[in-house]
Amino acid sequence: MAERQEMTSTEGTSATDAYPRKILQYMEGFLVSKTVFTSCELGVFDVLLAAECPLSAEEISQAVGASLDGTERLLAACTGLQLLNTHQEHGRVLYSNTDEASVYLTRSGPLSLFQSIQYSSRTIYFCWHYLTDAVREGRNQYEKAFGVSSKDLFEALYRCDEEMVKFMQLMNSIWNICGKDVVTAFDLSPFKLICDLGGCSGALAKQCTSAYPECTVTIFDLPKVVRMSREHFVGEADLRISFHQGDFFKDPLPEADLYILARILHDWTDERCIGLLRRIYEACKPGGGVLLVEALLHEDGSGPLTVQLYSLNMLVQTEGRERTAAQYAALLAAAGFANTQHRLTGKIYDAVLGLKET
């Protein structure tokens, strides 16, 4: 009886009487993501951009090839998410893009996140279905999600040309938005010869040549990535960007003043990171350095929340994790680099610079 009275007393506390707004928002977070993913996939924002005037739900549903009922519900949700504006005209509700939706959620814009959203929807979302398994097992879930072996991480990531291009488009869209901030976090003008290891689509290399007119950049990546980059991303007009094919864990690295590792080390274990950094140290010219571009955790691990979530994503998708600036400094020191500094950009990605003493 005393136990039951104690339970009743606990149930009457303010903690249980309070409305769990935050928890309910977290529970429904995936509903927001999939609303954005679906709107992009159907082309809702593209249709409205092309129309150059507000459209009705009927007009949008016909343009995207979807049911009127489903389209009306999707448009209402996008309005609630402040991605669409509504207008009243002769008793009808019309829709138009917000400025942010036109810039970031349409296919055509130079700052478009459309490809990143597609990758999140079709690849990352499937992996996260197995997050519980990833936490229990301590390894990525590519095999369960896609039926391919993840023994070689990038063989799984690049399991077909279509998937490889999707990943490259993801990286391209991210660096179009964040690249300038990370390459200008430090003054890199003293480094004339730059090697972007795992440079993928070349978007960060373009940011470097734009910010530093006297530098040249060599993109070092796997042969099939180089082929795709030449076909889809880097044209003949990019005169100061060249390519070198190879596997940076195995093949000789080109000599350079500065090596860039942008979102590379977070894919790998400490052991593999140190092994790669040692190879870079040996190839690096005296007085040269290495620039790490990563999302940095606070030193006490308390945040930022986005980076904490990214670290879970690394568990689901890769062998690695997100780290603190001190942890990256320790990896650099283990490979021989000194005078390590870091800069926070205030955006998604930050910069860590390690130098090779003369």
Tab-separated table of C-alpha atoms in Angstrom:
chain	number	residue	atom	x	y	z
A	1	MET	CA	0.000	0.000	0.000
A	2	ALA	CA	2.840	2.348	0.872
A	3	GLU	CA	4.411	1.541	-2.504
A	4	ARG	CA	1.214	2.468	-4.338
A	5	GLN	CA	0.951	5.757	-2.407
A	6	GLU	CA	4.574	6.561	-3.332
A	7	MET	CA	3.812	5.958	-7.014
A	8	THR	CA	0.740	8.218	-6.799
A	9	SER	CA	2.823	10.921	-5.205
A	10	THR	CA	5.428	10.666	-7.980
A	11	GLU	CA	2.765	10.819	-10.665
A	12	GLY	CA	1.560	14.103	-9.244
A	13	THR	CA	4.869	15.925	-9.623
A	14	SER	CA	5.295	18.808	-12.054
A	15	ALA	CA	7.685	16.751	-14.207
A	16	THR	CA	4.942	14.342	-15.237
A	17	ASP	CA	2.288	17.034	-15.458
A	18	ALA	CA	4.386	19.076	-17.904
A	19	TYR	CA	3.731	18.757	-21.631
A	20	PRO	CA	6.767	16.962	-23.171
A	21	ARG	CA	7.030	19.335	-26.117
A	22	LYS	CA	10.713	18.735	-26.802
A	23	ILE	CA	10.416	14.945	-26.704
A	24	LEU	CA	7.423	14.996	-29.026
A	25	GLN	CA	9.338	17.201	-31.452
A	26	TYR	CA	12.227	14.745	-31.407
A	27	MET	CA	9.864	11.823	-31.994
A	28	GLU	CA	8.479	13.559	-35.051
A	29	GLY	CA	11.778	14.809	-36.457
A	30	PHE	CA	11.854	12.215	-39.222
A	31	LEU	CA	8.443	13.433	-40.420
A	32	VAL	CA	9.985	16.835	-41.147
A	33	SER	CA	12.947	15.292	-42.961
A	34	LYS	CA	10.801	13.086	-45.180
A	35	THR	CA	8.475	15.988	-45.990
A	36	VAL	CA	11.446	17.965	-47.305
A	37	PHE	CA	12.900	14.911	-49.074
A	38	THR	CA	9.607	14.107	-50.820
A	39	SER	CA	8.925	17.705	-51.856
A	40	CYS	CA	12.342	17.862	-53.502
A	41	GLU	CA	12.005	14.450	-55.117
A	42	LEU	CA	8.641	15.349	-56.641
A	43	GLY	CA	10.016	18.688	-57.839
A	44	VAL	CA	7.549	20.929	-56.001
A	45	PHE	CA	10.052	23.755	-55.535
A	46	ASP	CA	11.314	23.451	-59.123
A	47	VAL	CA	7.776	23.763	-60.519
A	48	LEU	CA	7.113	26.890	-58.473
A	49	LEU	CA	10.449	28.434	-59.443
A	50	ALA	CA	9.809	27.826	-63.141
A	51	ALA	CA	6.256	29.192	-62.943
A	52	GLU	CA	7.465	32.598	-61.736
A	53	CYS	CA	4.041	33.135	-60.153
A	54	PRO	CA	2.006	31.488	-57.378
A	55	LEU	CA	0.240	28.249	-58.327
A	56	SER	CA	-2.735	26.364	-56.949
A	57	ALA	CA	-2.552	22.886	-55.470
A	58	GLU	CA	-4.303	21.562	-58.592
A	59	GLU	CA	-1.684	23.084	-60.887
A	60	ILE	CA	1.187	21.789	-58.757
A	61	SER	CA	-0.278	18.288	-58.476
A	62	GLN	CA	-0.634	18.064	-62.261
A	63	ALA	CA	2.894	19.360	-62.825
A	64	VAL	CA	4.518	16.861	-60.459
A	65	GLY	CA	2.243	13.946	-61.357
A	66	ALA	CA	0.786	13.410	-57.904
A	67	SER	CA	-2.699	13.084	-56.421
A	68	LEU	CA	-4.487	16.312	-55.538
A	69	ASP	CA	-5.247	15.150	-51.992
A	70	GLY	CA	-1.655	14.131	-51.320
A	71	THR	CA	-0.298	17.313	-52.877
A	72	GLU	CA	-2.589	19.512	-50.782
A	73	ARG	CA	-1.367	17.836	-47.602
A	74	LEU	CA	2.280	18.090	-48.664
A	75	LEU	CA	1.930	21.784	-49.544
A	76	ALA	CA	0.244	22.476	-46.206
A	77	ALA	CA	3.129	20.826	-44.369
A	78	CYS	CA	5.698	22.792	-46.385
A	79	THR	CA	3.816	25.975	-45.541
A	80	GLY	CA	3.944	25.057	-41.852
A	81	LEU	CA	7.685	24.452	-42.215
A	82	GLN	CA	8.024	27.956	-43.704
A	83	LEU	CA	9.323	26.617	-47.012
A	84	LEU	CA	6.298	27.859	-48.983
A	85	ASN	CA	4.257	31.052	-48.900
A	86	THR	CA	0.480	31.107	-49.349
A	87	HIS	CA	-1.589	33.701	-51.197
A	88	GLN	CA	-5.348	34.212	-51.386
A	89	GLU	CA	-6.790	34.957	-54.822
A	90	HIS	CA	-10.523	34.891	-55.649
A	91	GLY	CA	-11.170	32.442	-52.844
A	92	ARG	CA	-8.348	30.113	-53.902
A	93	VAL	CA	-5.132	29.316	-52.041
A	94	LEU	CA	-1.995	29.737	-54.149
A	95	TYR	CA	1.565	28.728	-53.262
A	96	SER	CA	5.015	30.137	-53.958
A	97	ASN	CA	8.542	29.351	-52.779
A	98	THR	CA	10.153	31.223	-49.957
A	99	ASP	CA	13.480	32.801	-50.931
A	100	GLU	CA	15.336	30.103	-49.012
A	101	ALA	CA	13.491	27.300	-50.810
A	102	SER	CA	14.264	28.815	-54.212
A	103	VAL	CA	17.971	29.073	-53.418
A	104	TYR	CA	18.595	25.780	-51.648
A	105	LEU	CA	15.808	23.324	-52.541
A	106	THR	CA	15.611	23.641	-56.328
A	107	ARG	CA	17.827	21.653	-58.672
A	108	SER	CA	19.221	24.554	-60.662
A	109	GLY	CA	20.664	26.992	-58.120
A	110	PRO	CA	24.443	27.294	-57.587
A	111	LEU	CA	23.867	26.824	-53.840
A	112	SER	CA	21.357	24.000	-54.273
A	113	LEU	CA	21.242	21.304	-51.607
A	114	PHE	CA	19.004	19.164	-53.793
A	115	GLN	CA	21.588	16.434	-54.400
A	116	SER	CA	22.561	16.377	-50.735
A	117	ILE	CA	18.892	15.940	-49.840
A	118	GLN	CA	18.539	13.109	-52.360
A	119	TYR	CA	21.556	11.330	-50.874
A	120	SER	CA	20.183	11.787	-47.369
A	121	SER	CA	16.822	10.371	-48.433
A	122	ARG	CA	18.007	7.426	-50.504
A	123	THR	CA	21.202	6.388	-48.743
A	124	ILE	CA	21.674	7.798	-45.247
A	125	TYR	CA	18.013	7.344	-44.285
A	126	PHE	CA	18.186	3.646	-45.166
A	127	CYS	CA	21.335	3.167	-43.074
A	128	TRP	CA	19.723	4.906	-40.103
A	129	HIS	CA	16.944	2.349	-40.128
A	130	TYR	CA	19.604	0.087	-38.603
A	131	LEU	CA	20.971	2.553	-36.021
A	132	THR	CA	20.019	0.265	-33.135
A	133	ASP	CA	22.025	-2.549	-34.739
A	134	ALA	CA	24.947	-0.180	-35.356
A	135	VAL	CA	25.035	0.838	-31.692
A	136	ARG	CA	24.812	-2.773	-30.527
A	137	GLU	CA	27.414	-4.078	-32.958
A	138	GLY	CA	29.703	-1.049	-33.145
A	139	ARG	CA	29.950	-1.146	-36.931
A	140	ASN	CA	28.365	0.299	-40.053
A	141	GLN	CA	25.218	-1.129	-41.582
A	142	TYR	CA	25.795	-1.055	-45.352
A	143	GLU	CA	25.371	-4.795	-45.695
A	144	LYS	CA	21.926	-4.803	-44.052
A	145	ALA	CA	20.777	-1.633	-45.777
A	146	PHE	CA	21.975	-2.371	-49.300
A	147	GLY	CA	23.123	-5.982	-49.405
A	148	VAL	CA	26.732	-5.096	-50.212
A	149	SER	CA	29.826	-5.937	-48.201
A	150	SER	CA	31.299	-3.019	-46.275
A	151	LYS	CA	34.729	-4.635	-45.839
A	152	ASP	CA	36.102	-1.958	-48.175
A	153	LEU	CA	34.289	1.217	-47.126
A	154	PHE	CA	34.506	3.061	-50.420
A	155	GLU	CA	33.732	-0.012	-52.486
A	156	ALA	CA	30.426	0.061	-50.598
A	157	LEU	CA	29.976	3.832	-50.950
A	158	TYR	CA	30.883	3.677	-54.663
A	159	ARG	CA	29.080	0.400	-55.346
A	160	CYS	CA	27.890	1.624	-58.752
A	161	ASP	CA	28.422	4.672	-60.955
A	162	GLU	CA	25.025	6.103	-60.041
A	163	GLU	CA	25.743	5.882	-56.308
A	164	MET	CA	29.203	7.360	-56.774
A	165	VAL	CA	27.853	10.349	-58.700
A	166	LYS	CA	25.202	10.886	-56.000
A	167	PHE	CA	27.914	10.971	-53.319
A	168	MET	CA	30.033	13.338	-55.405
A	169	GLN	CA	27.043	15.616	-55.959
A	170	LEU	CA	26.469	15.610	-52.200
A	171	MET	CA	30.038	16.743	-51.535
A	172	ASN	CA	29.847	19.262	-54.358
A	173	SER	CA	26.749	20.932	-52.893
A	174	ILE	CA	28.259	21.044	-49.394
A	175	TRP	CA	31.524	22.692	-50.503
A	176	ASN	CA	29.682	25.183	-52.703
A	177	ILE	CA	28.104	26.448	-49.471
A	178	CYS	CA	30.823	25.868	-46.856
A	179	GLY	CA	34.046	25.642	-48.864
A	180	LYS	CA	35.077	29.290	-48.829
A	181	ASP	CA	34.816	29.450	-45.031
A	182	VAL	CA	37.144	26.512	-44.436
A	183	VAL	CA	39.817	27.439	-46.997
A	184	THR	CA	39.971	31.001	-45.671
A	185	ALA	CA	39.873	30.071	-41.960
A	186	PHE	CA	43.677	30.276	-42.150
A	187	ASP	CA	45.735	32.343	-44.583
A	188	LEU	CA	46.853	29.648	-47.014
A	189	SER	CA	48.462	32.050	-49.498
A	190	PRO	CA	52.037	30.904	-48.627
A	191	PHE	CA	51.176	27.422	-49.930
A	192	LYS	CA	51.423	27.579	-53.714
A	193	LEU	CA	51.207	23.868	-54.473
A	194	ILE	CA	48.174	22.224	-52.876
A	195	CYS	CA	47.107	18.593	-53.010
A	196	ASP	CA	43.477	17.841	-52.154
A	197	LEU	CA	43.465	14.202	-51.065
A	198	GLY	CA	40.097	12.607	-51.736
A	199	GLY	CA	39.158	15.806	-53.568
A	200	CYS	CA	36.129	14.136	-55.141
A	201	SER	CA	34.148	16.591	-57.301
A	202	GLY	CA	36.764	19.340	-57.134
A	203	ALA	CA	34.427	21.841	-55.456
A	204	LEU	CA	36.887	22.558	-52.647
A	205	ALA	CA	39.758	22.799	-55.128
A	206	LYS	CA	37.771	25.479	-56.962
A	207	GLN	CA	37.278	27.351	-53.697
A	208	CYS	CA	41.053	27.276	-53.164
A	209	THR	CA	41.911	28.587	-56.626
A	210	SER	CA	39.274	31.301	-56.228
A	211	ALA	CA	40.544	32.429	-52.803
A	212	TYR	CA	44.248	32.100	-53.665
A	213	PRO	CA	44.910	33.129	-57.292
A	214	GLU	CA	48.583	32.059	-57.172
A	215	CYS	CA	47.982	28.464	-56.083
A	216	THR	CA	47.508	25.315	-58.106
A	217	VAL	CA	45.582	22.303	-56.814
A	218	THR	CA	46.061	18.629	-57.592
A	219	ILE	CA	43.051	16.428	-56.817
A	220	PHE	CA	44.219	12.985	-55.683
A	221	ASP	CA	41.479	10.357	-55.768
A	222	LEU	CA	40.572	6.876	-56.933
A	223	PRO	CA	40.692	6.370	-60.733
A	224	LYS	CA	36.933	5.963	-61.093
A	225	VAL	CA	36.306	9.111	-59.028
A	226	VAL	CA	38.747	11.066	-61.174
A	227	ARG	CA	36.958	9.826	-64.288
A	228	MET	CA	33.582	10.966	-62.939
A	229	SER	CA	34.969	14.293	-61.779
A	230	ARG	CA	36.373	15.028	-65.223
A	231	GLU	CA	33.096	14.033	-66.864
A	232	HIS	CA	30.697	15.887	-64.566
A	233	PHE	CA	32.413	18.503	-62.400
A	234	VAL	CA	35.828	19.878	-63.460
A	235	GLY	CA	36.058	21.363	-66.943
A	236	GLU	CA	38.839	22.576	-69.192
A	237	ALA	CA	38.278	26.116	-67.907
A	238	ASP	CA	39.632	25.084	-64.495
A	239	LEU	CA	43.220	25.602	-65.626
A	240	ARG	CA	44.838	25.503	-62.170
A	241	ILE	CA	43.259	22.200	-61.175
A	242	SER	CA	44.821	18.878	-62.184
A	243	PHE	CA	44.308	15.226	-61.240
A	244	HIS	CA	46.409	12.412	-59.847
A	245	GLN	CA	44.909	8.927	-59.674
A	246	GLY	CA	45.568	6.580	-56.790
A	247	ASP	CA	44.723	5.221	-53.365
A	248	PHE	CA	46.126	7.561	-50.715
A	249	PHE	CA	46.551	4.658	-48.270
A	250	LYS	CA	48.784	2.744	-50.692
A	251	ASP	CA	50.130	4.773	-53.605
A	252	PRO	CA	52.878	7.440	-53.639
A	253	LEU	CA	51.566	10.912	-52.884
A	254	PRO	CA	52.482	13.922	-55.031
A	255	GLU	CA	54.851	16.363	-53.351
A	256	ALA	CA	53.041	19.510	-52.199
A	257	ASP	CA	53.299	22.510	-49.890
A	258	LEU	CA	49.891	21.794	-48.375
A	259	TYR	CA	47.704	18.716	-48.250
A	260	ILE	CA	43.993	19.045	-47.651
A	261	LEU	CA	41.981	16.286	-46.019
A	262	ALA	CA	38.370	17.480	-46.160
A	263	ARG	CA	35.942	15.173	-44.368
A	264	ILE	CA	38.390	12.281	-44.773
A	265	LEU	CA	39.713	11.431	-41.308
A	266	HIS	CA	36.245	11.218	-39.789
A	267	ASP	CA	35.685	8.111	-41.932
A	268	TRP	CA	38.490	6.129	-40.307
A	269	THR	CA	39.851	4.685	-37.068
A	270	ASP	CA	42.658	6.475	-35.208
A	271	GLU	CA	45.138	3.862	-36.414
A	272	ARG	CA	44.312	4.364	-40.079
A	273	CYS	CA	44.270	8.167	-39.643
A	274	ILE	CA	47.779	8.168	-38.161
A	275	GLY	CA	49.007	5.863	-40.916
A	276	LEU	CA	47.670	8.241	-43.594
A	277	LEU	CA	49.012	11.338	-41.839
A	278	ARG	CA	52.473	9.741	-41.596
A	279	ARG	CA	52.439	9.128	-45.349
A	280	ILE	CA	51.496	12.780	-45.856
A	281	TYR	CA	54.235	13.931	-43.474
A	282	GLU	CA	56.854	12.005	-45.449
A	283	ALA	CA	55.673	13.485	-48.768
A	284	CYS	CA	55.211	17.021	-47.435
A	285	LYS	CA	57.845	19.673	-48.141
A	286	PRO	CA	59.614	21.155	-45.074
A	287	GLY	CA	57.619	24.157	-43.926
A	288	GLY	CA	54.533	22.709	-45.531
A	289	GLY	CA	51.468	21.431	-43.779
A	290	VAL	CA	48.170	19.644	-43.749
A	291	LEU	CA	44.723	21.211	-43.455
A	292	LEU	CA	42.003	19.077	-41.898
A	293	VAL	CA	38.427	20.102	-42.607
A	294	GLU	CA	36.072	18.501	-40.106
A	295	ALA	CA	33.068	19.189	-37.885
A	296	LEU	CA	34.648	19.672	-34.459
A	297	LEU	CA	33.103	18.469	-31.217
A	298	HIS	CA	33.453	20.593	-28.087
A	299	GLU	CA	36.367	19.421	-25.978
A	300	ASP	CA	34.047	18.138	-23.254
A	301	GLY	CA	31.897	16.312	-25.811
A	302	SER	CA	28.828	18.382	-24.877
A	303	GLY	CA	28.079	19.433	-28.441
A	304	PRO	CA	27.387	20.807	-30.943
A	305	LEU	CA	24.326	18.604	-31.355
A	306	THR	CA	24.749	18.486	-35.130
A	307	VAL	CA	28.261	17.076	-34.752
A	308	GLN	CA	27.108	14.561	-32.148
A	309	LEU	CA	24.510	13.356	-34.660
A	310	TYR	CA	27.153	13.282	-37.401
A	311	SER	CA	29.228	11.020	-35.188
A	312	LEU	CA	26.308	8.604	-34.973
A	313	ASN	CA	26.118	8.790	-38.757
A	314	MET	CA	29.788	7.836	-38.933
A	315	LEU	CA	28.961	4.769	-36.860
A	316	VAL	CA	26.142	3.793	-39.206
A	317	GLN	CA	28.032	4.503	-42.436
A	318	THR	CA	31.803	4.293	-41.860
A	319	GLU	CA	34.611	3.082	-39.598
A	320	GLY	CA	35.194	6.485	-38.027
A	321	ARG	CA	33.818	9.178	-35.738
A	322	GLU	CA	33.726	12.932	-35.238
A	323	ARG	CA	36.467	14.273	-32.946
A	324	THR	CA	37.541	17.290	-30.918
A	325	ALA	CA	40.275	19.692	-32.001
A	326	ALA	CA	42.565	18.172	-29.348
A	327	GLN	CA	41.948	14.678	-30.708
A	328	TYR	CA	42.866	15.782	-34.224
A	329	ALA	CA	45.945	17.543	-32.835
A	330	ALA	CA	46.972	14.274	-31.185
A	331	LEU	CA	46.622	12.414	-34.493
A	332	LEU	CA	48.727	15.069	-36.239
A	333	ALA	CA	51.378	14.987	-33.505
A	334	ALA	CA	51.591	11.190	-33.714
A	335	ALA	CA	52.409	11.585	-37.409
A	336	GLY	CA	55.091	14.261	-36.793
A	337	PHE	CA	53.213	17.503	-37.460
A	338	ALA	CA	53.678	20.396	-35.019
A	339	ASN	CA	52.283	23.851	-34.265
A	340	THR	CA	48.716	22.624	-34.644
A	341	GLN	CA	45.992	25.279	-34.607
A	342	HIS	CA	42.259	25.177	-35.204
A	343	ARG	CA	39.686	27.701	-36.329
A	344	LEU	CA	35.926	27.536	-35.832
A	345	THR	CA	33.996	28.920	-38.798
A	346	GLY	CA	30.619	29.196	-37.063
A	347	LYS	CA	29.132	26.939	-39.750
A	348	ILE	CA	29.064	23.160	-40.194
A	349	TYR	CA	32.758	22.548	-40.791
A	350	ASP	CA	35.890	23.847	-39.095
A	351	ALA	CA	39.601	23.792	-39.906
A	352	VAL	CA	42.692	22.327	-38.217
A	353	LEU	CA	46.181	23.163	-39.517
A	354	GLY	CA	49.340	21.202	-38.735
A	355	LEU	CA	52.815	22.187	-39.985
A	356	LYS	CA	55.964	20.274	-40.843
A	357	GLU	CA	58.935	21.983	-39.266
A	358	THR	CA	61.738	23.173	-41.551
